[in-house]
mmCIF file of C-alpha atoms in Angstrom:
data_model
loop_
_atom_site.group_PDB
_atom_site.id
_atom_site.type_symbol
_atom_site.label_atom_id
_atom_site.label_comp_id
_atom_site.label_asym_id
_atom_site.label_seq_id
_atom_site.Cartn_x
_atom_site.Cartn_y
_atom_site.Cartn_z
ATOM 1 C CA UNK A 1177 83.701 12.572 105.153
ATOM 2 C CA UNK A 1178 83.836 15.916 103.263
ATOM 3 C CA UNK A 1179 81.371 16.463 100.467
ATOM 4 C CA UNK A 1180 82.914 17.254 97.182
ATOM 5 C CA UNK A 1181 79.945 19.745 95.938
ATOM 6 C CA UNK A 1182 80.410 21.595 99.274
ATOM 7 C CA UNK A 1183 84.232 21.860 98.701
ATOM 8 C CA UNK A 1184 83.690 23.152 95.144
ATOM 9 C CA UNK A 1185 81.278 25.755 96.890
ATOM 10 C CA UNK A 1186 84.090 26.931 99.278
ATOM 11 C CA UNK A 1187 86.615 26.881 96.459
ATOM 12 C CA UNK A 1188 84.160 28.960 94.429
ATOM 13 C CA UNK A 1189 83.864 31.492 97.309
ATOM 14 C CA UNK A 1190 87.620 31.686 98.089
ATOM 15 C CA UNK A 1191 88.058 32.521 94.240
ATOM 16 C CA UNK A 1192 85.380 35.074 93.759
ATOM 17 C CA UNK A 1193 85.131 36.571 97.199
ATOM 18 C CA UNK A 1194 81.419 36.993 97.359
ATOM 19 C CA UNK A 1195 78.145 34.648 97.545
ATOM 20 C CA UNK A 1196 76.568 36.281 94.656
ATOM 21 C CA UNK A 1197 79.663 35.890 92.300
ATOM 22 C CA UNK A 1198 80.376 32.314 93.407
ATOM 23 C CA UNK A 1199 76.728 31.375 92.814
ATOM 24 C CA UNK A 1200 77.058 32.935 89.355
ATOM 25 C CA UNK A 1201 80.201 30.901 88.726
ATOM 26 C CA UNK A 1202 78.659 27.610 89.862
ATOM 27 C CA UNK A 1203 75.235 28.427 87.898
ATOM 28 C CA UNK A 1204 73.288 28.138 91.061
ATOM 29 C CA UNK A 1205 71.265 30.486 93.275
ATOM 30 C CA UNK A 1206 73.008 32.470 96.192
ATOM 31 C CA UNK A 1207 70.591 30.496 98.708
ATOM 32 C CA UNK A 1208 71.903 27.223 97.275
ATOM 33 C CA UNK A 1209 75.511 28.465 98.271
ATOM 34 C CA UNK A 1210 74.596 29.452 101.521
ATOM 35 C CA UNK A 1211 72.971 26.101 102.172
ATOM 36 C CA UNK A 1212 76.021 24.255 101.118
ATOM 37 C CA UNK A 1213 78.329 26.305 103.341
ATOM 38 C CA UNK A 1214 76.029 25.705 106.363
ATOM 39 C CA UNK A 1215 76.122 22.082 105.749
ATOM 40 C CA UNK A 1216 79.871 22.155 105.358
ATOM 41 C CA UNK A 1217 80.349 24.066 108.610
ATOM 42 C CA UNK A 1218 78.196 21.431 110.222
ATOM 43 C CA UNK A 1219 80.405 18.750 108.885
ATOM 44 C CA UNK A 1220 83.702 20.205 109.832
ATOM 45 C CA UNK A 1221 82.399 21.588 113.139
ATOM 46 C CA UNK A 1222 84.066 24.878 112.540
ATOM 47 C CA UNK A 1223 82.969 28.374 111.367
ATOM 48 C CA UNK A 1224 84.158 28.923 107.743
ATOM 49 C CA UNK A 1225 82.625 32.147 106.909
ATOM 50 C CA UNK A 1226 82.263 35.384 108.803
ATOM 51 C CA UNK A 1227 80.497 38.730 108.030
ATOM 52 C CA UNK A 1228 82.637 41.444 106.594
ATOM 53 C CA UNK A 1229 80.643 44.680 106.183
ATOM 54 C CA UNK A 1230 77.842 43.723 103.801
ATOM 55 C CA UNK A 1231 79.829 40.894 102.460
ATOM 56 C CA UNK A 1232 81.445 37.712 103.888
ATOM 57 C CA UNK A 1233 85.190 36.667 104.358
ATOM 58 C CA UNK A 1234 86.762 33.331 105.218
ATOM 59 C CA UNK A 1235 87.850 32.611 108.474
ATOM 60 C CA UNK A 1236 91.482 31.089 109.234
ATOM 61 C CA UNK A 1237 89.799 27.676 109.055
ATOM 62 C CA UNK A 1238 88.022 28.571 105.949
ATOM 63 C CA UNK A 1239 91.142 29.669 104.319
ATOM 64 C CA UNK A 1240 92.968 26.509 105.416
ATOM 65 C CA UNK A 1241 89.961 24.140 104.005
ATOM 66 C CA UNK A 1242 89.933 26.261 100.774
ATOM 67 C CA UNK A 1243 93.505 25.624 100.126
ATOM 68 C CA UNK A 1244 92.828 21.977 100.558
ATOM 69 C CA UNK A 1245 89.714 22.125 98.539
ATOM 70 C CA UNK A 1246 91.633 23.667 95.378
ATOM 71 C CA UNK A 1247 94.044 20.734 95.635
ATOM 72 C CA UNK A 1248 91.348 18.067 96.064
ATOM 73 C CA UNK A 1249 89.445 19.525 92.972
ATOM 74 C CA UNK A 1250 92.542 19.497 90.966
ATOM 75 C CA UNK A 1251 93.115 15.941 91.601
ATOM 76 C CA UNK A 1252 89.555 15.071 90.799
ATOM 77 C CA UNK A 1253 90.042 16.931 87.602
ATOM 78 C CA UNK A 1254 93.058 14.672 86.888
ATOM 79 C CA UNK A 1255 91.114 11.626 87.801
ATOM 80 C CA UNK A 1256 88.253 12.612 85.346
ATOM 81 C CA UNK A 1257 90.747 13.540 82.702
ATOM 82 C CA UNK A 1258 92.510 10.095 83.048
ATOM 83 C CA UNK A 1259 89.065 8.130 83.074
ATOM 84 C CA UNK A 1260 88.154 9.966 79.875
ATOM 85 C CA UNK A 1261 91.648 9.069 78.399
ATOM 86 C CA UNK A 1262 91.208 5.525 79.331
ATOM 87 C CA UNK A 1263 87.919 5.230 77.472
ATOM 88 C CA UNK A 1264 89.454 7.047 74.528
ATOM 89 C CA UNK A 1265 86.231 8.715 73.560
ATOM 90 C CA UNK A 1266 85.141 12.609 73.947
ATOM 91 C CA UNK A 1267 81.848 12.265 75.840
ATOM 92 C CA UNK A 1268 80.135 14.234 78.658
ATOM 93 C CA UNK A 1269 79.869 17.907 78.764
ATOM 94 C CA UNK A 1270 82.413 20.547 77.456
ATOM 95 C CA UNK A 1271 82.135 24.038 78.513
ATOM 96 C CA UNK A 1272 83.987 26.544 76.180
ATOM 97 C CA UNK A 1273 84.191 30.367 75.336
ATOM 98 C CA UNK A 1274 85.467 32.687 72.906
ATOM 99 C CA UNK A 1275 85.810 36.157 72.374
ATOM 100 C CA UNK A 1276 82.966 37.580 70.060
ATOM 101 C CA UNK A 1277 84.717 37.487 66.648
ATOM 102 C CA UNK A 1278 86.216 34.125 67.190
ATOM 103 C CA UNK A 1279 82.807 32.941 68.537
ATOM 104 C CA UNK A 1280 81.189 33.963 65.110
ATOM 105 C CA UNK A 1281 84.103 33.086 62.821
ATOM 106 C CA UNK A 1282 85.167 29.540 64.525
ATOM 107 C CA UNK A 1283 82.372 28.175 66.827
ATOM 108 C CA UNK A 1284 79.825 27.580 64.157
ATOM 109 C CA UNK A 1285 81.783 25.093 61.963
ATOM 110 C CA UNK A 1286 83.867 23.850 64.827
ATOM 111 C CA UNK A 1287 80.747 22.921 66.926
ATOM 112 C CA UNK A 1288 78.824 21.288 64.173
ATOM 113 C CA UNK A 1289 82.086 19.076 63.492
ATOM 114 C CA UNK A 1290 82.054 18.087 67.116
ATOM 115 C CA UNK A 1291 78.244 17.203 67.234
ATOM 116 C CA UNK A 1292 78.745 15.127 64.056
ATOM 117 C CA UNK A 1293 82.179 13.340 65.030
ATOM 118 C CA UNK A 1294 81.547 12.944 68.777
ATOM 119 C CA UNK A 1295 77.625 12.373 69.236
ATOM 120 C CA UNK A 1296 78.388 11.683 72.973
ATOM 121 C CA UNK A 1297 79.840 15.097 73.690
ATOM 122 C CA UNK A 1298 77.545 18.062 74.745
ATOM 123 C CA UNK A 1299 79.089 21.315 74.368
ATOM 124 C CA UNK A 1300 78.064 24.567 76.033
ATOM 125 C CA UNK A 1301 79.527 27.659 74.531
ATOM 126 C CA UNK A 1302 79.383 31.391 75.420
ATOM 127 C CA UNK A 1303 81.177 34.668 74.521
ATOM 128 C CA UNK A 1304 83.979 36.072 77.052
ATOM 129 C CA UNK A 1305 86.629 38.487 76.495
ATOM 130 C CA UNK A 1306 90.095 36.950 76.367
ATOM 131 C CA UNK A 1307 91.061 37.815 79.945
ATOM 132 C CA UNK A 1308 87.730 36.683 81.181
ATOM 133 C CA UNK A 1309 87.896 33.271 79.315
ATOM 134 C CA UNK A 1310 91.406 32.529 80.746
ATOM 135 C CA UNK A 1311 90.367 33.410 84.260
ATOM 136 C CA UNK A 1312 87.148 31.360 84.055
ATOM 137 C CA UNK A 1313 89.294 28.354 82.958
ATOM 138 C CA UNK A 1314 91.604 28.767 85.915
ATOM 139 C CA UNK A 1315 88.743 28.847 88.227
ATOM 140 C CA UNK A 1316 87.410 25.657 86.718
ATOM 141 C CA UNK A 1317 84.241 27.330 85.535
ATOM 142 C CA UNK A 1318 84.976 26.431 81.896
ATOM 143 C CA UNK A 1319 87.119 23.759 80.257
ATOM 144 C CA UNK A 1320 88.658 25.673 77.361
ATOM 145 C CA UNK A 1321 88.658 29.361 76.112
ATOM 146 C CA UNK A 1322 89.630 30.866 72.766
ATOM 147 C CA UNK A 1323 91.708 33.850 73.494
ATOM 148 C CA UNK A 1324 93.958 36.153 71.635
ATOM 149 C CA UNK A 1325 96.776 38.433 71.850
ATOM 150 C CA UNK A 1326 98.412 41.199 69.437
ATOM 151 C CA UNK A 1327 101.637 40.519 67.536
ATOM 152 C CA UNK A 1328 103.222 43.311 69.617
ATOM 153 C CA UNK A 1329 101.338 42.755 73.014
ATOM 154 C CA UNK A 1330 101.129 39.377 74.236
ATOM 155 C CA UNK A 1331 98.436 38.160 76.665
ATOM 156 C CA UNK A 1332 99.628 36.781 79.899
ATOM 157 C CA UNK A 1333 98.682 33.089 80.158
ATOM 158 C CA UNK A 1334 98.124 32.035 83.986
ATOM 159 C CA UNK A 1335 100.306 29.355 85.479
ATOM 160 C CA UNK A 1336 98.699 26.097 85.115
ATOM 161 C CA UNK A 1337 97.174 26.423 81.776
ATOM 162 C CA UNK A 1338 98.069 25.015 78.601
ATOM 163 C CA UNK A 1339 97.627 26.379 75.196
ATOM 164 C CA UNK A 1340 97.425 25.588 71.326
ATOM 165 C CA UNK A 1341 97.865 27.965 68.538
ATOM 166 C CA UNK A 1342 94.587 28.011 66.459
ATOM 167 C CA UNK A 1343 95.326 30.710 63.605
ATOM 168 C CA UNK A 1344 96.914 34.156 63.012
ATOM 169 C CA UNK A 1345 94.369 36.823 62.194
ATOM 170 C CA UNK A 1346 95.463 39.788 60.112
ATOM 171 C CA UNK A 1347 93.851 43.247 60.591
ATOM 172 C CA UNK A 1348 93.302 46.066 58.198
ATOM 173 C CA UNK A 1349 92.766 49.718 58.350
ATOM 174 C CA UNK A 1350 89.137 50.588 57.342
ATOM 175 C CA UNK A 1351 88.508 54.221 55.805
ATOM 176 C CA UNK A 1352 85.646 55.789 54.437
ATOM 177 C CA UNK A 1353 85.478 55.139 50.718
ATOM 178 C CA UNK A 1354 86.119 58.963 49.727
ATOM 179 C CA UNK A 1355 89.261 59.055 51.925
ATOM 180 C CA UNK A 1356 92.478 60.184 50.136
ATOM 181 C CA UNK A 1357 94.297 56.956 51.357
ATOM 182 C CA UNK A 1358 91.296 54.657 50.318
ATOM 183 C CA UNK A 1359 92.814 53.485 47.021
ATOM 184 C CA UNK A 1360 96.312 52.677 48.298
ATOM 185 C CA UNK A 1361 97.757 49.119 48.239
ATOM 186 C CA UNK A 1362 98.790 49.604 51.722
ATOM 187 C CA UNK A 1363 99.127 52.004 54.551
ATOM 188 C CA UNK A 1364 101.756 52.927 57.330
ATOM 189 C CA UNK A 1365 100.002 53.478 60.732
ATOM 190 C CA UNK A 1366 102.195 56.829 60.856
ATOM 191 C CA UNK A 1367 100.049 58.050 58.021
ATOM 192 C CA UNK A 1368 96.992 58.030 60.126
ATOM 193 C CA UNK A 1369 98.328 60.322 62.809
ATOM 194 C CA UNK A 1370 95.713 63.066 62.245
ATOM 195 C CA UNK A 1371 92.626 60.947 61.882
ATOM 196 C CA UNK A 1372 89.753 60.587 64.133
ATOM 197 C CA UNK A 1373 89.598 56.758 65.395
ATOM 198 C CA UNK A 1374 86.594 54.602 66.369
ATOM 199 C CA UNK A 1375 87.901 52.107 68.983
ATOM 200 C CA UNK A 1376 86.653 49.180 71.171
ATOM 201 C CA UNK A 1377 85.114 50.156 74.628
ATOM 202 C CA UNK A 1378 87.445 51.995 76.937
ATOM 203 C CA UNK A 1379 89.480 49.383 79.213
ATOM 204 C CA UNK A 1380 88.860 46.484 76.802
ATOM 205 C CA UNK A 1381 91.984 44.426 75.849
ATOM 206 C CA UNK A 1382 91.784 45.453 72.018
ATOM 207 C CA UNK A 1383 91.181 49.268 73.056
ATOM 208 C CA UNK A 1384 94.382 49.186 75.237
ATOM 209 C CA UNK A 1385 96.311 47.520 72.317
ATOM 210 C CA UNK A 1386 95.413 50.157 69.896
ATOM 211 C CA UNK A 1387 96.521 52.918 72.013
ATOM 212 C CA UNK A 1388 99.705 51.053 73.029
ATOM 213 C CA UNK A 1389 100.496 50.524 69.355
ATOM 214 C CA UNK A 1390 99.765 54.105 68.233
ATOM 215 C CA UNK A 1391 101.581 55.686 70.858
ATOM 216 C CA UNK A 1392 104.799 53.412 70.293
ATOM 217 C CA UNK A 1393 104.860 55.228 66.883
ATOM 218 C CA UNK A 1394 104.392 58.733 68.674
ATOM 219 C CA UNK A 1395 100.748 59.087 67.605
ATOM 220 C CA UNK A 1396 98.338 60.195 70.255
ATOM 221 C CA UNK A 1397 95.027 58.895 68.766
ATOM 222 C CA UNK A 1398 91.915 60.951 68.683
ATOM 223 C CA UNK A 1399 89.432 58.521 69.743
ATOM 224 C CA UNK A 1400 86.195 60.101 69.176
ATOM 225 C CA UNK A 1401 83.635 57.016 69.189
ATOM 226 C CA UNK A 1402 83.692 53.516 70.937
ATOM 227 C CA UNK A 1403 81.690 50.531 69.965
ATOM 228 C CA UNK A 1404 82.011 46.745 70.904
ATOM 229 C CA UNK A 1405 81.019 45.234 67.714
ATOM 230 C CA UNK A 1406 83.032 45.434 64.819
ATOM 231 C CA UNK A 1407 79.910 46.005 62.428
ATOM 232 C CA UNK A 1408 79.071 49.196 64.504
ATOM 233 C CA UNK A 1409 82.474 50.431 64.030
ATOM 234 C CA UNK A 1410 82.296 49.925 60.275
ATOM 235 C CA UNK A 1411 79.097 51.724 60.158
ATOM 236 C CA UNK A 1412 80.576 54.702 61.822
ATOM 237 C CA UNK A 1413 83.479 54.474 59.322
ATOM 238 C CA UNK A 1414 80.928 54.442 56.283
ATOM 239 C CA UNK A 1415 79.453 57.508 57.628
ATOM 240 C CA UNK A 1416 82.616 59.194 57.534
ATOM 241 C CA UNK A 1417 83.168 59.683 61.403
ATOM 242 C CA UNK A 1418 86.743 58.138 61.370
ATOM 243 C CA UNK A 1419 88.821 55.264 60.883
ATOM 244 C CA UNK A 1420 89.250 51.940 62.566
ATOM 245 C CA UNK A 1421 91.194 48.687 62.480
ATOM 246 C CA UNK A 1422 89.404 45.590 61.798
ATOM 247 C CA UNK A 1423 90.526 42.019 62.148
ATOM 248 C CA UNK A 1424 89.290 39.778 59.252
ATOM 249 C CA UNK A 1425 88.074 36.875 61.438
ATOM 250 C CA UNK A 1426 84.325 36.996 61.672
ATOM 251 C CA UNK A 1427 84.216 40.150 59.774
ATOM 252 C CA UNK A 1428 81.486 39.085 57.453
ATOM 253 C CA UNK A 1429 80.152 41.398 54.736
ATOM 254 C CA UNK A 1430 81.463 44.932 54.559
ATOM 255 C CA UNK A 1431 79.019 47.654 54.356
ATOM 256 C CA UNK A 1432 78.828 50.164 51.623
ATOM 257 C CA UNK A 1433 81.034 53.300 51.763
ATOM 258 C CA UNK A 1434 84.177 51.705 53.265
ATOM 259 C CA UNK A 1435 87.500 50.905 51.982
ATOM 260 C CA UNK A 1436 89.706 48.140 53.498
ATOM 261 C CA UNK A 1437 93.573 48.627 53.149
ATOM 262 C CA UNK A 1438 96.261 46.313 54.564
ATOM 263 C CA UNK A 1439 98.776 47.751 57.181
ATOM 264 C CA UNK A 1440 102.348 47.972 55.952
ATOM 265 C CA UNK A 1441 103.604 46.744 59.218
ATOM 266 C CA UNK A 1442 101.426 43.455 59.019
ATOM 267 C CA UNK A 1443 99.176 44.012 62.063
ATOM 268 C CA UNK A 1444 97.730 40.595 63.052
ATOM 269 C CA UNK A 1445 96.249 38.870 66.192
ATOM 270 C CA UNK A 1446 97.419 35.410 67.330
ATOM 271 C CA UNK A 1447 94.217 33.261 68.182
ATOM 272 C CA UNK A 1448 94.679 30.142 70.632
ATOM 273 C CA UNK A 1449 92.928 28.027 72.984
ATOM 274 C CA UNK A 1450 93.810 27.569 76.545
ATOM 275 C CA UNK A 1451 92.843 24.786 79.049
ATOM 276 C CA UNK A 1452 93.821 23.574 82.389
ATOM 277 C CA UNK A 1453 97.169 21.613 82.171
ATOM 278 C CA UNK A 1454 95.598 18.975 84.480
ATOM 279 C CA UNK A 1455 92.899 18.353 82.008
ATOM 280 C CA UNK A 1456 95.367 17.817 79.070
ATOM 281 C CA UNK A 1457 94.747 14.226 78.617
ATOM 282 C CA UNK A 1458 90.918 14.542 78.220
ATOM 283 C CA UNK A 1459 89.834 13.437 74.629
ATOM 284 C CA UNK A 1460 87.154 16.130 74.707
ATOM 285 C CA UNK A 1461 89.592 18.837 74.944
ATOM 286 C CA UNK A 1462 91.748 17.164 72.136
ATOM 287 C CA UNK A 1463 88.752 16.938 69.989
ATOM 288 C CA UNK A 1464 87.702 20.498 70.733
ATOM 289 C CA UNK A 1465 91.261 21.845 69.845
ATOM 290 C CA UNK A 1466 91.376 19.846 66.453
ATOM 291 C CA UNK A 1467 87.963 21.147 65.595
ATOM 292 C CA UNK A 1468 88.812 24.787 66.176
ATOM 293 C CA UNK A 1469 92.068 24.373 64.333
ATOM 294 C CA UNK A 1470 90.197 22.837 61.219
ATOM 295 C CA UNK A 1471 87.889 26.090 61.636
ATOM 296 C CA UNK A 1472 90.720 28.437 61.818
ATOM 297 C CA UNK A 1473 92.359 26.852 58.524
ATOM 298 C CA UNK A 1474 88.865 27.224 56.730
ATOM 299 C CA UNK A 1475 88.724 30.977 57.384
ATOM 300 C CA UNK A 1476 92.482 31.555 57.001
#
């Protein structure tokens, strides 16, 4: 009889490609992963892992069993979903993530609502960027992720995921208060061609979006400063070091010395939740989506 937790460990190794990353995804130690794999190899009577330089790789038998493990775990997910749906109550543990501004703007009220309306549901939350959150749901490390894409740059949703829109999040240009355009009712992005920019970290989804959007308008932006937190970007703008684009979700209080002006083209992000389609019937998923939508309506 194959042990389900050992199959889950093998599946994590196949997906992550290393013992350390599999351990992190499973929230266990690397020694626990190694012990589970040793026991699984003893159970099946075949070698499942082989050394590959300083790392490991799956043997042919390991890949074969890992393929079966993925399908078995998917069926287990379906069974758990059906059982939870049959009970008709949101109970147990729900693991969710959101990108930082959604975690700040949506999670507090949504999680309070879930705690009050579904006392049998235990929610664990964390911050993850959109691509990381979606990937963690695909792997089974999370049950639901709040992700985003921009109006002109969709985020590809991996196969096997369901999605639900939560809200549209407008974004504005932020200028130093003394900037010549600071008192305008709206600004076209083309008018900012000669500005210095403050952006998200290089390689981040939103940073790539900013470059994509400005270059589509024949603007090669001079990005002078990079900052992950929006409030850090706003502090740079207040100091007169450049301009930035800031979404409204989770923005909070603005510092002195900045002026916020809407973009004429209507720049906005689409915020939505994703979860595994084979968990679609789980009341806990439905309860979380309902709470997140209500939180989005309050901030919208």
